[in-house]
Short mmCIF file of N, CA and C in Angstrom, two decimals:
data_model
loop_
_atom_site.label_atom_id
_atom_site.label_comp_id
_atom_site.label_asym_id
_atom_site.label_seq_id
_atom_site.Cartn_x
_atom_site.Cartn_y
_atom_site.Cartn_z
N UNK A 1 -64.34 -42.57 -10.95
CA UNK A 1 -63.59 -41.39 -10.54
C UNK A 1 -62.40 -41.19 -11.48
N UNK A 2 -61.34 -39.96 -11.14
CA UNK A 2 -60.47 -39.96 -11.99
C UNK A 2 -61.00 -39.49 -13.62
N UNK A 3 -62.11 -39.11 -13.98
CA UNK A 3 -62.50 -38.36 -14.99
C UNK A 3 -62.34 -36.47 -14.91
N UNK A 4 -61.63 -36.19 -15.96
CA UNK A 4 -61.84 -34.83 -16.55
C UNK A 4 -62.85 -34.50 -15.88
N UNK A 5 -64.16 -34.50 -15.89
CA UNK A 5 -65.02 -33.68 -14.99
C UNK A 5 -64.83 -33.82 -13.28
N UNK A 6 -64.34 -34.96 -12.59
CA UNK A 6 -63.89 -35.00 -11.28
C UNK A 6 -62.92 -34.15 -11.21
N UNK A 7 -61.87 -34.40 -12.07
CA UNK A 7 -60.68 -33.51 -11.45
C UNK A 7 -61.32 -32.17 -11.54
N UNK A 8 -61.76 -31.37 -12.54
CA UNK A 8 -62.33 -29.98 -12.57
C UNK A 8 -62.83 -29.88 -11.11
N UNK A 9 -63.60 -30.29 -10.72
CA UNK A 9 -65.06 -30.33 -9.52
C UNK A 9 -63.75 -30.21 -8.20
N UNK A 10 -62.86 -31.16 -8.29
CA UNK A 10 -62.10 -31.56 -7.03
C UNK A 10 -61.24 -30.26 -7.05
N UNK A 11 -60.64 -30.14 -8.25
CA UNK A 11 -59.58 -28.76 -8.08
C UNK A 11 -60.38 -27.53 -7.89
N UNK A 12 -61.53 -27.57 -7.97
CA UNK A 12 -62.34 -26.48 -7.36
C UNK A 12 -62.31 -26.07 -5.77
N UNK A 13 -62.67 -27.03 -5.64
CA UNK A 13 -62.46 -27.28 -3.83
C UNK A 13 -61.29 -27.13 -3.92
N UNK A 14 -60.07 -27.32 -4.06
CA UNK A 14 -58.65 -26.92 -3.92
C UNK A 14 -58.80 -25.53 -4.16
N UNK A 15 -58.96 -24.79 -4.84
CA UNK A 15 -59.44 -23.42 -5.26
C UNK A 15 -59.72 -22.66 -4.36
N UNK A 16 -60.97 -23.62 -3.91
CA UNK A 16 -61.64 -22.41 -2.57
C UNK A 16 -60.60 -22.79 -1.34
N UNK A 17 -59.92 -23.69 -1.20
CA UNK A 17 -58.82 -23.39 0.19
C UNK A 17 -58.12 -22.76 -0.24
N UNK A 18 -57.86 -22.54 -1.44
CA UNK A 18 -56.04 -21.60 -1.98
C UNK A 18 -57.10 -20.37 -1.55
N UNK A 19 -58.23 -20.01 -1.74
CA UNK A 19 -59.05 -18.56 -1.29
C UNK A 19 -59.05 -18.30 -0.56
N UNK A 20 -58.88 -19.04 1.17
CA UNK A 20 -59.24 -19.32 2.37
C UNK A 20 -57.68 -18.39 2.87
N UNK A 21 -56.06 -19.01 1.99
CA UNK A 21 -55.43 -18.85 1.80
C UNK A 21 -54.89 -17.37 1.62
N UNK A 22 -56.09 -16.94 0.83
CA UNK A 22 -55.60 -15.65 -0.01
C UNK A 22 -56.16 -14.77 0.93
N UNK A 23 -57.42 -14.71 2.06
CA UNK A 23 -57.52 -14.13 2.89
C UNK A 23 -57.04 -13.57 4.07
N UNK A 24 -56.21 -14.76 4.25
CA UNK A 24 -55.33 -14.38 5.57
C UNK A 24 -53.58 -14.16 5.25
N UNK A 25 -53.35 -13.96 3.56
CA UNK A 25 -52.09 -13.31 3.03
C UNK A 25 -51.30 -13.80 3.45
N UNK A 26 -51.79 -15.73 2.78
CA UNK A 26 -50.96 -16.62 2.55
C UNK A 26 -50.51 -16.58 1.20
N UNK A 27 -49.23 -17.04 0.57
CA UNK A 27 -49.59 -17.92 -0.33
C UNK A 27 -50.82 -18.36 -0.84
N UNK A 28 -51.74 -18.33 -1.56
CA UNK A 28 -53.17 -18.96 -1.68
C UNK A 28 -52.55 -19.98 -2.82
N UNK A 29 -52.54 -21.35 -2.11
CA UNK A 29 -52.36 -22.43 -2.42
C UNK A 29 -53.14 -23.16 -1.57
N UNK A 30 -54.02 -24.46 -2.52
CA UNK A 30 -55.28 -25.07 -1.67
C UNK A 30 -54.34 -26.83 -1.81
N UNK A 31 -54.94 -27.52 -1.21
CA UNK A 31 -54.93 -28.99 -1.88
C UNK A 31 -56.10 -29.70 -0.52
N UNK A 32 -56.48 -30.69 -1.34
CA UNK A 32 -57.05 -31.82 -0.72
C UNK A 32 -56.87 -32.64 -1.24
N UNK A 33 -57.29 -33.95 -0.32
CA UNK A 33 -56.71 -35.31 -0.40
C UNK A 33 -58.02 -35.98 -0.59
N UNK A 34 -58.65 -36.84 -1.69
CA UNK A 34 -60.19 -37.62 -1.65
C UNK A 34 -59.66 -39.00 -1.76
N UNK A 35 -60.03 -39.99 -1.05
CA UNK A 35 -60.04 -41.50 -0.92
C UNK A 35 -60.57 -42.11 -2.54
N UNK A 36 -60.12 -43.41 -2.08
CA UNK A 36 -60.55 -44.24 -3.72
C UNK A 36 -61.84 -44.26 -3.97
N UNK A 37 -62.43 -43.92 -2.98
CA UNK A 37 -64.53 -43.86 -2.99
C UNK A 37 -64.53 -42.57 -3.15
N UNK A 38 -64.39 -41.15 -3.13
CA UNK A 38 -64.25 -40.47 -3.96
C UNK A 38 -64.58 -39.49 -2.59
N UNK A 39 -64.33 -39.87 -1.69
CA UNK A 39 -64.54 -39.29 -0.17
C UNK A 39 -63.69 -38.00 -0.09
N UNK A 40 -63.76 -36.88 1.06
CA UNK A 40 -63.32 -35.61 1.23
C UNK A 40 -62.63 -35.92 2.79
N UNK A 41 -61.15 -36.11 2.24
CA UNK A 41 -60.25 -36.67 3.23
C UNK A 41 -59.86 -35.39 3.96
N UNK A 42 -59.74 -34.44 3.35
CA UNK A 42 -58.87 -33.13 3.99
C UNK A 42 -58.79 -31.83 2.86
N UNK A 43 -59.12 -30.90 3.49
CA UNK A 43 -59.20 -29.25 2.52
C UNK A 43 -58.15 -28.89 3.62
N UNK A 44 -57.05 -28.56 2.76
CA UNK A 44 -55.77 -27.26 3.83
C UNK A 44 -55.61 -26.38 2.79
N UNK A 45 -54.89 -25.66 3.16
CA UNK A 45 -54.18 -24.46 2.47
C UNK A 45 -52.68 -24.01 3.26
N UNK A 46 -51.76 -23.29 3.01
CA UNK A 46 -50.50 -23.18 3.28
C UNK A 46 -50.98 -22.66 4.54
N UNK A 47 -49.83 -22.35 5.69
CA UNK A 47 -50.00 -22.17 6.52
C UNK A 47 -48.81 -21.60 7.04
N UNK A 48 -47.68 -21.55 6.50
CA UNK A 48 -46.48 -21.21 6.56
C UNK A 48 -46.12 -19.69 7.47
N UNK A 49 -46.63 -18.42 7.21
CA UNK A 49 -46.50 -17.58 7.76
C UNK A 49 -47.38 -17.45 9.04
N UNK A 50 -48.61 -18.21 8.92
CA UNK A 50 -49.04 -18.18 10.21
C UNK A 50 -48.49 -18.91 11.26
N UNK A 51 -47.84 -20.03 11.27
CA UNK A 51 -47.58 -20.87 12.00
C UNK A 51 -45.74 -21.31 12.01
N UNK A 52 -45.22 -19.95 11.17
CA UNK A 52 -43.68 -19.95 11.21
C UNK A 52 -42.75 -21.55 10.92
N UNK A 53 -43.45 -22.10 10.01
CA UNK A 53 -43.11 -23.45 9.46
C UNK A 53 -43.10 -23.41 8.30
N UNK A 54 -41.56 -23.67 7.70
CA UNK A 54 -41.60 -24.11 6.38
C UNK A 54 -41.72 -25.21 5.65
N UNK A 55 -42.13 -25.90 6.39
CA UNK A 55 -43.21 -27.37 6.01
C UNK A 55 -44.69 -27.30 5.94
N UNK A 56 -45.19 -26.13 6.11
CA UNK A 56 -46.44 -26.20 6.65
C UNK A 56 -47.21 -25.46 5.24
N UNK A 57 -46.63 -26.65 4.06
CA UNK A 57 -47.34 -26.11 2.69
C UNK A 57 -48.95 -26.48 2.68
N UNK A 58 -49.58 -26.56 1.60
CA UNK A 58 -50.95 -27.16 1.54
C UNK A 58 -51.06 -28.93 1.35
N UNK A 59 -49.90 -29.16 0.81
CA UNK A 59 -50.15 -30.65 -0.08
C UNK A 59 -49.20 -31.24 1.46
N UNK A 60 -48.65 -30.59 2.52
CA UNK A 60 -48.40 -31.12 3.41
C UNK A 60 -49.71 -31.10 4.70
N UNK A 61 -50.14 -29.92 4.78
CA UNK A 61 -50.99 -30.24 5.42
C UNK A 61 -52.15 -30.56 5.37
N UNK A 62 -52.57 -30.88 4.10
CA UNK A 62 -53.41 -32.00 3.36
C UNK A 62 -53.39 -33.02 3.94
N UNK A 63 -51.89 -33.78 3.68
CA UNK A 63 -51.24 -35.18 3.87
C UNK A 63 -51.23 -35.72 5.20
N UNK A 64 -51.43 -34.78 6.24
CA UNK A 64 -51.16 -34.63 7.64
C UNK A 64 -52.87 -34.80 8.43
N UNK A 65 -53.51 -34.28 7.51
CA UNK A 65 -54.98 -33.95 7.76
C UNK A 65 -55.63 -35.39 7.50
N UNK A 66 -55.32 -35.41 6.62
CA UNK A 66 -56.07 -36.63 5.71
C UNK A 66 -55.36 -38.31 6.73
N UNK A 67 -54.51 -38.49 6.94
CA UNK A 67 -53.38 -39.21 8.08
C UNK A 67 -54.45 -39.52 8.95
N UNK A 68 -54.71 -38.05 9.78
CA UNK A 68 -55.22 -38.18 11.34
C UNK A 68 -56.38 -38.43 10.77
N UNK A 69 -57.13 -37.94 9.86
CA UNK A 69 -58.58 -38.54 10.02
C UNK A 69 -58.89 -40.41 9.51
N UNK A 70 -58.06 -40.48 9.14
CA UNK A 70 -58.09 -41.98 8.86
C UNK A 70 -57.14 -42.68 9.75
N UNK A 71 -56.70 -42.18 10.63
CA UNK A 71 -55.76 -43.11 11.76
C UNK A 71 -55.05 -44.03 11.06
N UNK A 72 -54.30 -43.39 9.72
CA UNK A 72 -53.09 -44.01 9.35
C UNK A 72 -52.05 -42.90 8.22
N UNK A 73 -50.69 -43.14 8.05
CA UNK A 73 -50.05 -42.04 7.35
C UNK A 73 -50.07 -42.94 6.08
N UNK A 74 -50.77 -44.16 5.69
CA UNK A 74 -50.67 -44.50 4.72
C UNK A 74 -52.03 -44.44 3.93
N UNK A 75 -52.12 -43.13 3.20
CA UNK A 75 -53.33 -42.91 2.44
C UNK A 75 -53.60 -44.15 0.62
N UNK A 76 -53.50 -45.10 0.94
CA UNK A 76 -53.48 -45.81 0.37
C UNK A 76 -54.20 -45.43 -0.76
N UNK A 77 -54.48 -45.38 -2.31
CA UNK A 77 -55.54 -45.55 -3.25
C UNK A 77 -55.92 -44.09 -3.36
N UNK A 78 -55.82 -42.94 -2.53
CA UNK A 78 -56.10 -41.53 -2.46
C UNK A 78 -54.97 -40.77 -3.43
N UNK A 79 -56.16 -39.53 -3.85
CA UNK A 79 -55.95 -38.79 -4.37
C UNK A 79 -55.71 -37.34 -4.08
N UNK A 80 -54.15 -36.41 -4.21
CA UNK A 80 -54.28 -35.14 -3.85
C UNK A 80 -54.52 -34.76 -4.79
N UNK A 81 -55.28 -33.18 -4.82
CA UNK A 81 -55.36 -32.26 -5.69
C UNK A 81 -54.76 -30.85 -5.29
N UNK A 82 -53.93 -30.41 -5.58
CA UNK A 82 -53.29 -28.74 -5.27
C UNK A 82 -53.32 -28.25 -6.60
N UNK A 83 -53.70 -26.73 -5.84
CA UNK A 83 -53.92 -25.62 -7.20
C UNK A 83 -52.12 -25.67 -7.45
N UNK A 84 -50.85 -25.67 -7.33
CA UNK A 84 -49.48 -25.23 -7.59
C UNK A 84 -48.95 -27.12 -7.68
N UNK A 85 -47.79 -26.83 -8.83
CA UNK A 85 -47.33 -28.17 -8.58
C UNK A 85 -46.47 -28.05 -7.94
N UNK A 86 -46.81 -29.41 -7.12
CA UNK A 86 -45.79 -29.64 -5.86
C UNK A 86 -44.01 -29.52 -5.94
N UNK A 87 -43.54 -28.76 -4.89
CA UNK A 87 -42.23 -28.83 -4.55
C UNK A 87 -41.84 -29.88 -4.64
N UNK A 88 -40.40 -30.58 -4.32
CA UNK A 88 -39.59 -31.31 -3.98
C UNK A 88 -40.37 -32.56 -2.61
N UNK A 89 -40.06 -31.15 -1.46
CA UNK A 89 -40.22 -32.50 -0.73
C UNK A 89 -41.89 -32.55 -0.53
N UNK A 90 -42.94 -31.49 -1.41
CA UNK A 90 -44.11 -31.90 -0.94
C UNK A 90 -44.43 -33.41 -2.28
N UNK A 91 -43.46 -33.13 -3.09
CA UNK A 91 -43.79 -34.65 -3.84
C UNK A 91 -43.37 -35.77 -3.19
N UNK A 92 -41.93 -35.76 -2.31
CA UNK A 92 -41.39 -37.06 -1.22
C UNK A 92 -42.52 -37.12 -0.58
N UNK A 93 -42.84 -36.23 0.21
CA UNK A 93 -43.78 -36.52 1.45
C UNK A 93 -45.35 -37.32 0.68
N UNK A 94 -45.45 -37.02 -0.48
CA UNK A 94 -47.04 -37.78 -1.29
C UNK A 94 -45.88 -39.48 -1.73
N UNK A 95 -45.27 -39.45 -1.65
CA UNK A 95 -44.84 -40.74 -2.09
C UNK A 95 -44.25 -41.58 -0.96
N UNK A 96 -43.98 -40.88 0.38
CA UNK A 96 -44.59 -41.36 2.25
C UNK A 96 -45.17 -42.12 2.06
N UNK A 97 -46.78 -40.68 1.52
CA UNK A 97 -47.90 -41.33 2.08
C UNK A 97 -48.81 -42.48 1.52
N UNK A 98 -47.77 -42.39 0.06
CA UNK A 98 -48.22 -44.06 -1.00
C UNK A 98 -49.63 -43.62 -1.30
N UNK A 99 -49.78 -42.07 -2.08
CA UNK A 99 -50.72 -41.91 -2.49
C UNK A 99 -50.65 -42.48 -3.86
N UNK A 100 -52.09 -43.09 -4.48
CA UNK A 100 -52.19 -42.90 -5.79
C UNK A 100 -52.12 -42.05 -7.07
N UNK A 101 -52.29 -41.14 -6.93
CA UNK A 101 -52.31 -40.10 -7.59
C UNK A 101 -52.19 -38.88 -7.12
N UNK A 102 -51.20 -38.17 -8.12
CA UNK A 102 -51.82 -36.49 -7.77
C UNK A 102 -51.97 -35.41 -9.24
N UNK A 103 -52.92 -34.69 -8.75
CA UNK A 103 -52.95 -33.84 -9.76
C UNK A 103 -52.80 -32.57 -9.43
N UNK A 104 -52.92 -31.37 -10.24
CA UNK A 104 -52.22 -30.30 -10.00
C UNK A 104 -52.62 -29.23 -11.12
N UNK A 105 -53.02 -27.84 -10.66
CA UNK A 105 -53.08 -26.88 -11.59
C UNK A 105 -52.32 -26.35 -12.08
N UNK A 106 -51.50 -25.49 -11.48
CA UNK A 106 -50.58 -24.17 -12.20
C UNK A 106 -49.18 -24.92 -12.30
N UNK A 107 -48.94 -24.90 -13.07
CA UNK A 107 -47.15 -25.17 -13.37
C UNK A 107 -46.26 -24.16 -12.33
N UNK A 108 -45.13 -24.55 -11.63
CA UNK A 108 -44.52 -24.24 -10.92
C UNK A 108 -43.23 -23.87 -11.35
N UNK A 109 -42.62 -22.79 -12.60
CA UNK A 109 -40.76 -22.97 -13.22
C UNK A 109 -40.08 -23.10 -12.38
N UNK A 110 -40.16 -22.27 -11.24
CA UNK A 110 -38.95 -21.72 -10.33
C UNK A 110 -38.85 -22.93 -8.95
N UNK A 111 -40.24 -23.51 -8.64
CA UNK A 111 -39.93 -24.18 -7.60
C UNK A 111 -41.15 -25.51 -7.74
N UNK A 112 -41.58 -26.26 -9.02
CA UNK A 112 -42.23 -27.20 -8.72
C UNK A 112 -40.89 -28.37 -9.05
N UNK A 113 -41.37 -29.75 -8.55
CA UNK A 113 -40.65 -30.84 -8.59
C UNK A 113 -40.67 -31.47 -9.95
N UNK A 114 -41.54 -31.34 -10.66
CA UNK A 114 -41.33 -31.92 -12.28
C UNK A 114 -40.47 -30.90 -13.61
N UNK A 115 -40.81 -29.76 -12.86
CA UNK A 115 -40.33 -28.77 -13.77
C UNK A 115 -38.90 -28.13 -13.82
N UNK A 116 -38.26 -28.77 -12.24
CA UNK A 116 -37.10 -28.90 -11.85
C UNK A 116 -36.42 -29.95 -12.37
N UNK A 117 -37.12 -30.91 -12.50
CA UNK A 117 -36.63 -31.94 -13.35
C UNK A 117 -36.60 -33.51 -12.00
N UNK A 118 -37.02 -33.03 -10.87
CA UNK A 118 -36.98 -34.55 -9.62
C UNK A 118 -38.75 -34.74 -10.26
N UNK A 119 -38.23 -36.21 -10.85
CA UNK A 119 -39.12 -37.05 -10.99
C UNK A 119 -39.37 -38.38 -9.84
N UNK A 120 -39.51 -37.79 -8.80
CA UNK A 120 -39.78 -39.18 -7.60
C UNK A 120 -40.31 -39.68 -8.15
N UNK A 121 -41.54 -39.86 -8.18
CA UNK A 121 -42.80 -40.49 -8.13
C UNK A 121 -43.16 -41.42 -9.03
N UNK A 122 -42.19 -41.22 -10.47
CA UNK A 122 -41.49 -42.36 -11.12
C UNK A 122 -40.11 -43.40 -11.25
N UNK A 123 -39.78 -42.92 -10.12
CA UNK A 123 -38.24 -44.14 -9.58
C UNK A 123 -38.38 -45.17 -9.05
N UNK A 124 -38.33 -46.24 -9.88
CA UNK A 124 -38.63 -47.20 -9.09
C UNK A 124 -37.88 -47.90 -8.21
N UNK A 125 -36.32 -47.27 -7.89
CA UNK A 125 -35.73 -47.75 -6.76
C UNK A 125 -36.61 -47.58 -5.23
N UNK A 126 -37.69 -46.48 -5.27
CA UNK A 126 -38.02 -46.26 -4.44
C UNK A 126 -39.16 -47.28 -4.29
N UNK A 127 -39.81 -47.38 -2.86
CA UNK A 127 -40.52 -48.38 -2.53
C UNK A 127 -42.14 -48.01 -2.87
N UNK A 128 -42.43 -46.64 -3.73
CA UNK A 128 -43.86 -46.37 -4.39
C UNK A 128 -43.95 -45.44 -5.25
N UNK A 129 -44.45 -45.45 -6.19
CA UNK A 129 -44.78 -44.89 -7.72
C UNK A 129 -45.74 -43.96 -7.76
N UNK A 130 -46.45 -43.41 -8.42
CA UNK A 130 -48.01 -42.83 -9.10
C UNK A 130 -47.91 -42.36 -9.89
N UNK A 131 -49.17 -41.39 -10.98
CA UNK A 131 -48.86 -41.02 -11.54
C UNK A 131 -49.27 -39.62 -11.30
N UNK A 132 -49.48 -38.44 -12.07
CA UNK A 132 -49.04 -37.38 -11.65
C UNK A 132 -50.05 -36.33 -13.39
N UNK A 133 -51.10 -35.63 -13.04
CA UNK A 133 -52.04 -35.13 -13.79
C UNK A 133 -51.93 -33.26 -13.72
N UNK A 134 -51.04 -33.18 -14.65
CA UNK A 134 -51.03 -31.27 -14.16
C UNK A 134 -51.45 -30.90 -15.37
N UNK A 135 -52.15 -29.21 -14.91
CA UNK A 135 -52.39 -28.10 -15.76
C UNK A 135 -54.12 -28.52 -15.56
N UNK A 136 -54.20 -28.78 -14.82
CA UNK A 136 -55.96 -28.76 -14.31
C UNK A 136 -56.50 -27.63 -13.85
N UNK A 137 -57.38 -26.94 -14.65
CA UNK A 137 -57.74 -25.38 -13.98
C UNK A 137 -56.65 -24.48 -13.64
N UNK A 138 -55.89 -24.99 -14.86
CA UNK A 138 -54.19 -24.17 -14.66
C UNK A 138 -54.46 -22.69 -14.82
N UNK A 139 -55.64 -21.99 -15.70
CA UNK A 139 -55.44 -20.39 -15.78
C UNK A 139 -56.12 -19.75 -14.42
N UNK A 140 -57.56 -20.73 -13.71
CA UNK A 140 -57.79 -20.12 -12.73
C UNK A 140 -56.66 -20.34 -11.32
N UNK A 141 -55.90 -21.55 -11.12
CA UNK A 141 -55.18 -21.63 -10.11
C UNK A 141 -54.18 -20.68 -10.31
N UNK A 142 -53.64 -20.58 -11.56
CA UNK A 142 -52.55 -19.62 -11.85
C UNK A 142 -52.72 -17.79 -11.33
N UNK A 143 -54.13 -17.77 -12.06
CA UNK A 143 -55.08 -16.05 -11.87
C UNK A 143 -54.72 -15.54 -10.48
N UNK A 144 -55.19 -16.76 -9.22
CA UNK A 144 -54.84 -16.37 -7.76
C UNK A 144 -53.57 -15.82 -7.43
N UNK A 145 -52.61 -16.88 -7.52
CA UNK A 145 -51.09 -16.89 -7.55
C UNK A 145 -50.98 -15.05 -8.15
N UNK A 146 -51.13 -15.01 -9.22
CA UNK A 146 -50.56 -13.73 -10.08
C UNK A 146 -51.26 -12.57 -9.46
N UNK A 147 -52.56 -12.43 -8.71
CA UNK A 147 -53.14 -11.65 -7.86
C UNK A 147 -52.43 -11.26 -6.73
N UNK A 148 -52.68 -12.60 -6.12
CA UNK A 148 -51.40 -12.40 -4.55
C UNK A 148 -50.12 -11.90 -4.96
N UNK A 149 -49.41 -11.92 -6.31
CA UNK A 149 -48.40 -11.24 -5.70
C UNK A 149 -48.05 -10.16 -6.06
N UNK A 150 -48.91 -9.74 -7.56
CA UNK A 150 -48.99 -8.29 -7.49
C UNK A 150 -49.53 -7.36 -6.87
N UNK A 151 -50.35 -7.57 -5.96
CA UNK A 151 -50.93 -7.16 -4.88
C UNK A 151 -49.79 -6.96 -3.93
N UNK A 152 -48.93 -7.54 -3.26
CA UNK A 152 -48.18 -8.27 -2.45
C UNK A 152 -47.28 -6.68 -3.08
N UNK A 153 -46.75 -7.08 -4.14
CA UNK A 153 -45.43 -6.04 -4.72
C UNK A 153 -45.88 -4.69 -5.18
N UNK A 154 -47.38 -4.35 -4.97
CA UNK A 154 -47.89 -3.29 -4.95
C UNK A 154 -47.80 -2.42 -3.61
N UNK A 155 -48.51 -3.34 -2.20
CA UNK A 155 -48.42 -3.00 -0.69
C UNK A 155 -46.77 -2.82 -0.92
N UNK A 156 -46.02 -3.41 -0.84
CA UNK A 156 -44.72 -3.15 -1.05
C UNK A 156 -44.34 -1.73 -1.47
N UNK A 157 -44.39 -1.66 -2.82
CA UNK A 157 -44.12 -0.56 -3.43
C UNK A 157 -44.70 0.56 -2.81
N UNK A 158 -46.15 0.64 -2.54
CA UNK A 158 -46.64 1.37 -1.96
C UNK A 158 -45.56 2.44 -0.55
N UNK A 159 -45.70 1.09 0.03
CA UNK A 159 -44.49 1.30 2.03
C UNK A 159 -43.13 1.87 1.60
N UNK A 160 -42.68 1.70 0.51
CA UNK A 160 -41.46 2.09 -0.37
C UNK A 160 -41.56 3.29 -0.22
N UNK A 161 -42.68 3.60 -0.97
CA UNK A 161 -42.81 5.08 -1.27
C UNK A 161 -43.27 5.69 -0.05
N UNK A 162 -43.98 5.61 0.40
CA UNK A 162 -44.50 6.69 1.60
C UNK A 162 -43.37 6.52 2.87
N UNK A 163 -41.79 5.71 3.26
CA UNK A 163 -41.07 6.08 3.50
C UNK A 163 -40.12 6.69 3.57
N UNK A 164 -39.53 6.87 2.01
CA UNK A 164 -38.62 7.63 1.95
C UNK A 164 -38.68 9.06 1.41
#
């Protein structure tokens, strides 16, 4: 596992939840979580406006998913995959859950955790490490993102205009 062709295949499936996402005019952001056997721990997608939680990203409710189905919060040896790189605290919350790895499509300027410059996941004051694989299917994870929100600032513009 952990080959260039896995991650492609896996961030696919992240893909189709960021789609799942894009239907119900979320955010379309996907992630799942696969075990060290290369198992399908959890497919989420954001959830935030449906469920009025601003915790309720994908790589959290991945982390949450993947937890209950293994009756533990310590995903030991597992791997997330999200189409967006992770925020702040969705990188704390993967270093909770003492994942092994994560990887990641679209670069995040304005709000991912590496690009901000919080490197958790390499501090070793803290009590767990990994390492961290971005720009995986970065133009298709990115394509969604740039859909949803010109779309988004189009309906907008649109309601703009036919009010005033």
């Amino acid at each position: 596992m952990n080959t260039i062709i896995d991650d492609c295949r896996y961030m696919s499936q992240a893909l189709a939840a960021a789609d799942q996402a894009y239907l119900i005019d979320e955010v379309p952001v996907g992630a799942i979580v696969v075990s060290s056997h290369g198992e399908l721990l959890s497919e989420e997608h954001n959830r935030k406006e449906r469920e009025f939680d601003p915790s309720a990203h994908a790589e959290i409710n991945a982390l949450r998913s993947a937890a209950s189905r293994i009756k533990s919060w310590r995903l030991n040896g597992a791997t997330i995959y999200v189409t967006l790189e992770p925020c702040p605290m969705c990188l704390y919350a993967m270093i909770s859950a003492r994942v092994a790895r994560v990887v990641f499509g679209a670069y995040d300027p304005k709000g991912g955790a590496l690009s901000l410059g919080y490197n958790f996941h390499l501090d070793r004051r803290l009590n767990h490490t990994f390492s961290i694989t971005g720009g995986v299917e970065h133009y298709h994870c990115s394509r969604i993102l740039s859909r949803f929100f010109r779309e988004k600032r189009a309906r907008h513009q649109s309601n703009s205009n036919t009010e005033g």
